[in-house]
């Protein structure tokens, strides 16, 4: 009887010891969020970021590209070459994101306005005709008055493409026949579809 009891007692004792040593991941030695710490001098387990830390993708050293400014002033230049592809992209994005309020020609009579939303100013008024391209980028990036920003919906490159297209809308709005290259003036008399 005594002989059988010893191994059993050993197993029981061992299993108690082994169970006490369990270190599954659920109770690993770690700090919970905002837990106090006796280790760090300020008593907080949450460490502050090293000074000048920049999250990945947020370096944004190019001031013109990301703010529309050069040395803190709105710039009237573009951070990329304004090609026919950029204009086409700007037109397409403008018609999607801006024309519902600003209208396809930029006079401010989009469908949302016709249904009661506050009317934006026409892009063809003198103040906005003289506004630098960077200003349009800024309005899209940060919003303006009653208008929300479009930073989440319209990526940086597309915001610039839209700014370029608005510039074209403004130019064409007050263009004269003299602005049309001589060899294309004949096209003006043709129906619109033929000019595509
Ligand atoms: C939901 C309607 C709406 C949409 C969509 C919209 N806007 Fe506007 N926008 C407005 C209104 C309203 C104002 C005038 C806001 C105010 O004066 O409080 C305005 C003003 C502006 C101005 C003039 C700012 C000034 O100095 O007067 C610019 C430039 C502009 N929007 C550009 C854009 C561009 C570019 C887009 C597309 C990416 C866009 N908006 C999309 C409603 C809209």
PDB file of N, CA, C and O in Angstrom, residues 12-50:
ATOM      1  N   UNK A  12       1.111  14.041  -8.214  1.00  0.00           N
ATOM      2  CA  UNK A  12       0.253  15.153  -7.794  1.00  0.00           C
ATOM      3  C   UNK A  12       1.104  16.384  -7.492  1.00  0.00           C
ATOM      4  O   UNK A  12       0.832  17.495  -7.975  1.00  0.00           O
ATOM      5  N   UNK A  13       2.172  16.181  -6.747  1.00  0.00           N
ATOM      6  CA  UNK A  13       3.032  17.309  -6.366  1.00  0.00           C
ATOM      7  C   UNK A  13       3.634  17.952  -7.611  1.00  0.00           C
ATOM      8  O   UNK A  13       3.666  19.180  -7.762  1.00  0.00           O
ATOM      9  N   UNK A  14       4.074  17.120  -8.540  1.00  0.00           N
ATOM     10  CA  UNK A  14       4.710  17.617  -9.766  1.00  0.00           C
ATOM     11  C   UNK A  14       3.730  18.436 -10.616  1.00  0.00           C
ATOM     12  O   UNK A  14       4.065  19.504 -11.120  1.00  0.00           O
ATOM     13  N   UNK A  15       2.511  17.904 -10.720  1.00  0.00           N
ATOM     14  CA  UNK A  15       1.539  18.601 -11.567  1.00  0.00           C
ATOM     15  C   UNK A  15       1.190  19.961 -10.978  1.00  0.00           C
ATOM     16  O   UNK A  15       0.947  20.915 -11.708  1.00  0.00           O
ATOM     17  N   UNK A  16       1.194  20.047  -9.653  1.00  0.00           N
ATOM     18  CA  UNK A  16       0.919  21.355  -9.030  1.00  0.00           C
ATOM     19  C   UNK A  16       2.042  22.331  -9.377  1.00  0.00           C
ATOM     20  O   UNK A  16       1.811  23.478  -9.770  1.00  0.00           O
ATOM     21  N   UNK A  17       3.283  21.861  -9.286  1.00  0.00           N
ATOM     22  CA  UNK A  17       4.441  22.717  -9.574  1.00  0.00           C
ATOM     23  C   UNK A  17       4.431  23.143 -11.049  1.00  0.00           C
ATOM     24  O   UNK A  17       4.598  24.303 -11.385  1.00  0.00           O
ATOM     25  N   UNK A  18       4.189  22.174 -11.934  1.00  0.00           N
ATOM     26  CA  UNK A  18       4.204  22.462 -13.367  1.00  0.00           C
ATOM     27  C   UNK A  18       3.095  23.467 -13.724  1.00  0.00           C
ATOM     28  O   UNK A  18       3.312  24.399 -14.478  1.00  0.00           O
ATOM     29  N   UNK A  19       1.915  23.269 -13.116  1.00  0.00           N
ATOM     30  CA  UNK A  19       0.800  24.174 -13.406  1.00  0.00           C
ATOM     31  C   UNK A  19       1.153  25.591 -12.977  1.00  0.00           C
ATOM     32  O   UNK A  19       0.805  26.562 -13.648  1.00  0.00           O
ATOM     33  N   UNK A  20       1.863  25.713 -11.875  1.00  0.00           N
ATOM     34  CA  UNK A  20       2.210  27.036 -11.370  1.00  0.00           C
ATOM     35  C   UNK A  20       3.188  27.739 -12.308  1.00  0.00           C
ATOM     36  O   UNK A  20       3.294  28.955 -12.305  1.00  0.00           O
ATOM     37  N   UNK A  21       3.918  26.926 -13.094  1.00  0.00           N
ATOM     38  CA  UNK A  21       4.917  27.509 -13.981  1.00  0.00           C
ATOM     39  C   UNK A  21       4.352  27.885 -15.340  1.00  0.00           C
ATOM     40  O   UNK A  21       5.065  28.393 -16.180  1.00  0.00           O
ATOM     41  N   UNK A  22       3.093  27.615 -15.591  1.00  0.00           N
ATOM     42  CA  UNK A  22       2.532  27.885 -16.925  1.00  0.00           C
ATOM     43  C   UNK A  22       2.715  29.343 -17.301  1.00  0.00           C
ATOM     44  O   UNK A  22       2.405  30.226 -16.525  1.00  0.00           O
ATOM     45  N   UNK A  23       3.231  29.593 -18.500  1.00  0.00           N
ATOM     46  CA  UNK A  23       3.330  30.975 -18.963  1.00  0.00           C
ATOM     47  C   UNK A  23       2.771  31.068 -20.371  1.00  0.00           C
ATOM     48  O   UNK A  23       3.488  31.357 -21.319  1.00  0.00           O
ATOM     49  N   UNK A  24       1.480  30.776 -20.476  1.00  0.00           N
ATOM     50  CA  UNK A  24       0.871  30.910 -21.793  1.00  0.00           C
ATOM     51  C   UNK A  24       0.866  32.379 -22.197  1.00  0.00           C
ATOM     52  O   UNK A  24       1.020  33.263 -21.360  1.00  0.00           O
ATOM     53  N   UNK A  25       0.625  32.668 -23.502  1.00  0.00           N
ATOM     54  CA  UNK A  25       0.696  34.054 -23.966  1.00  0.00           C
ATOM     55  C   UNK A  25      -0.345  34.949 -23.304  1.00  0.00           C
ATOM     56  O   UNK A  25      -0.140  36.158 -23.184  1.00  0.00           O
ATOM     57  N   UNK A  26      -1.464  34.312 -22.853  1.00  0.00           N
ATOM     58  CA  UNK A  26      -2.497  35.178 -22.293  1.00  0.00           C
ATOM     59  C   UNK A  26      -2.091  35.801 -20.969  1.00  0.00           C
ATOM     60  O   UNK A  26      -2.627  36.819 -20.565  1.00  0.00           O
ATOM     61  N   UNK A  27      -1.149  35.185 -20.266  1.00  0.00           N
ATOM     62  CA  UNK A  27      -0.706  35.866 -19.048  1.00  0.00           C
ATOM     63  C   UNK A  27       0.805  36.106 -19.080  1.00  0.00           C
ATOM     64  O   UNK A  27       1.486  36.026 -18.076  1.00  0.00           O
ATOM     65  N   UNK A  28       1.288  36.446 -20.274  1.00  0.00           N
ATOM     66  CA  UNK A  28       2.709  36.759 -20.413  1.00  0.00           C
ATOM     67  C   UNK A  28       3.017  38.041 -19.632  1.00  0.00           C
ATOM     68  O   UNK A  28       2.140  38.870 -19.441  1.00  0.00           O
ATOM     69  N   UNK A  29       4.255  38.161 -19.158  1.00  0.00           N
ATOM     70  CA  UNK A  29       4.606  39.389 -18.428  1.00  0.00           C
ATOM     71  C   UNK A  29       4.668  40.567 -19.394  1.00  0.00           C
ATOM     72  O   UNK A  29       5.606  40.714 -20.152  1.00  0.00           O
ATOM     73  N   UNK A  30       3.649  41.375 -19.412  1.00  0.00           N
ATOM     74  CA  UNK A  30       3.611  42.526 -20.322  1.00  0.00           C
ATOM     75  C   UNK A  30       2.791  43.629 -19.667  1.00  0.00           C
ATOM     76  O   UNK A  30       2.040  43.387 -18.717  1.00  0.00           O
ATOM     77  N   UNK A  31       2.938  44.827 -20.176  1.00  0.00           N
ATOM     78  CA  UNK A  31       2.141  45.941 -19.667  1.00  0.00           C
ATOM     79  C   UNK A  31       0.857  46.057 -20.466  1.00  0.00           C
ATOM     80  O   UNK A  31       0.875  45.947 -21.692  1.00  0.00           O
ATOM     81  N   UNK A  32      -0.245  46.301 -19.780  1.00  0.00           N
ATOM     82  CA  UNK A  32      -1.478  46.628 -20.481  1.00  0.00           C
ATOM     83  C   UNK A  32      -1.424  48.113 -20.829  1.00  0.00           C
ATOM     84  O   UNK A  32      -0.648  48.866 -20.231  1.00  0.00           O
ATOM     85  N   UNK A  33      -2.264  48.543 -21.794  1.00  0.00           N
ATOM     86  CA  UNK A  33      -2.229  49.968 -22.170  1.00  0.00           C
ATOM     87  C   UNK A  33      -2.424  50.876 -20.958  1.00  0.00           C
ATOM     88  O   UNK A  33      -3.299  50.614 -20.127  1.00  0.00           O
ATOM     89  N   UNK A  34      -1.599  51.884 -20.854  1.00  0.00           N
ATOM     90  CA  UNK A  34      -1.678  52.902 -19.790  1.00  0.00           C
ATOM     91  C   UNK A  34      -1.438  52.355 -18.387  1.00  0.00           C
ATOM     92  O   UNK A  34      -1.733  53.028 -17.396  1.00  0.00           O
ATOM     93  N   UNK A  35      -0.888  51.144 -18.313  1.00  0.00           N
ATOM     94  CA  UNK A  35      -0.610  50.585 -16.983  1.00  0.00           C
ATOM     95  C   UNK A  35       0.563  51.332 -16.342  1.00  0.00           C
ATOM     96  O   UNK A  35       1.464  51.810 -17.038  1.00  0.00           O
ATOM     97  N   UNK A  36       0.528  51.422 -15.010  1.00  0.00           N
ATOM     98  CA  UNK A  36       1.635  52.076 -14.303  1.00  0.00           C
ATOM     99  C   UNK A  36       2.865  51.183 -14.363  1.00  0.00           C
ATOM    100  O   UNK A  36       2.759  49.970 -14.546  1.00  0.00           O
ATOM    101  N   UNK A  37       4.021  51.784 -14.254  1.00  0.00           N
ATOM    102  CA  UNK A  37       5.260  51.015 -14.292  1.00  0.00           C
ATOM    103  C   UNK A  37       6.173  51.456 -13.154  1.00  0.00           C
ATOM    104  O   UNK A  37       6.339  52.649 -12.905  1.00  0.00           O
ATOM    105  N   UNK A  38       6.755  50.461 -12.490  1.00  0.00           N
ATOM    106  CA  UNK A  38       7.709  50.807 -11.442  1.00  0.00           C
ATOM    107  C   UNK A  38       9.105  50.895 -12.039  1.00  0.00           C
ATOM    108  O   UNK A  38      10.055  51.310 -11.387  1.00  0.00           O
ATOM    109  N   UNK A  39       9.234  50.522 -13.301  1.00  0.00           N
ATOM    110  CA  UNK A  39      10.550  50.457 -13.943  1.00  0.00           C
ATOM    111  C   UNK A  39      11.000  51.810 -14.494  1.00  0.00           C
ATOM    112  O   UNK A  39      12.114  52.244 -14.285  1.00  0.00           O
ATOM    113  N   UNK A  40      10.045  52.492 -15.207  1.00  0.00           N
ATOM    114  CA  UNK A  40      10.435  53.762 -15.820  1.00  0.00           C
ATOM    115  C   UNK A  40      10.296  54.908 -14.814  1.00  0.00           C
ATOM    116  O   UNK A  40       9.348  54.928 -14.019  1.00  0.00           O
ATOM    117  N   UNK A  41      11.209  55.864 -14.844  1.00  0.00           N
ATOM    118  CA  UNK A  41      11.217  56.947 -13.839  1.00  0.00           C
ATOM    119  C   UNK A  41       9.913  57.732 -13.786  1.00  0.00           C
ATOM    120  O   UNK A  41       9.512  58.170 -12.717  1.00  0.00           O
ATOM    121  N   UNK A  42       9.219  57.899 -14.922  1.00  0.00           N
ATOM    122  CA  UNK A  42       7.989  58.704 -14.865  1.00  0.00           C
ATOM    123  C   UNK A  42       6.769  57.868 -14.472  1.00  0.00           C
ATOM    124  O   UNK A  42       5.652  58.355 -14.489  1.00  0.00           O
ATOM    125  N   UNK A  43       6.994  56.591 -14.131  1.00  0.00           N
ATOM    126  CA  UNK A  43       5.918  55.763 -13.616  1.00  0.00           C
ATOM    127  C   UNK A  43       4.918  55.308 -14.662  1.00  0.00           C
ATOM    128  O   UNK A  43       3.899  54.701 -14.336  1.00  0.00           O
ATOM    129  N   UNK A  44       5.179  55.585 -15.951  1.00  0.00           N
ATOM    130  CA  UNK A  44       4.232  55.215 -17.013  1.00  0.00           C
ATOM    131  C   UNK A  44       4.853  54.161 -17.920  1.00  0.00           C
ATOM    132  O   UNK A  44       5.995  54.304 -18.372  1.00  0.00           O
ATOM    133  N   UNK A  45       4.074  53.111 -18.192  1.00  0.00           N
ATOM    134  CA  UNK A  45       4.578  52.066 -19.083  1.00  0.00           C
ATOM    135  C   UNK A  45       4.559  52.542 -20.538  1.00  0.00           C
ATOM    136  O   UNK A  45       5.338  52.077 -21.358  1.00  0.00           O
ATOM    137  N   UNK A  46       3.642  53.480 -20.868  1.00  0.00           N
ATOM    138  CA  UNK A  46       3.554  53.981 -22.240  1.00  0.00           C
ATOM    139  C   UNK A  46       4.703  54.957 -22.479  1.00  0.00           C
ATOM    140  O   UNK A  46       4.827  55.963 -21.791  1.00  0.00           O
ATOM    141  N   UNK A  47       5.545  54.641 -23.436  1.00  0.00           N
ATOM    142  CA  UNK A  47       6.705  55.496 -23.692  1.00  0.00           C
ATOM    143  C   UNK A  47       6.345  56.583 -24.698  1.00  0.00           C
ATOM    144  O   UNK A  47       5.628  56.327 -25.673  1.00  0.00           O
ATOM    145  N   UNK A  48       6.828  57.788 -24.482  1.00  0.00           N
ATOM    146  CA  UNK A  48       6.594  58.846 -25.475  1.00  0.00           C
ATOM    147  C   UNK A  48       7.552  58.632 -26.654  1.00  0.00           C
ATOM    148  O   UNK A  48       8.631  58.073 -26.483  1.00  0.00           O
ATOM    149  N   UNK A  49       7.129  59.097 -27.851  1.00  0.00           N
ATOM    150  CA  UNK A  49       7.957  58.901 -29.040  1.00  0.00           C
ATOM    151  C   UNK A  49       9.244  59.709 -28.925  1.00  0.00           C
ATOM    152  O   UNK A  49       9.267  60.777 -28.314  1.00  0.00           O
ATOM    153  N   UNK A  50      10.278  59.184 -29.527  1.00  0.00           N
ATOM    154  CA  UNK A  50      11.536  59.928 -29.606  1.00  0.00           C
ATOM    155  C   UNK A  50      11.254  61.218 -30.379  1.00  0.00           C
ATOM    156  O   UNK A  50      10.470  61.216 -31.336  1.00  0.00           O
TER     157      UNK A  50
END
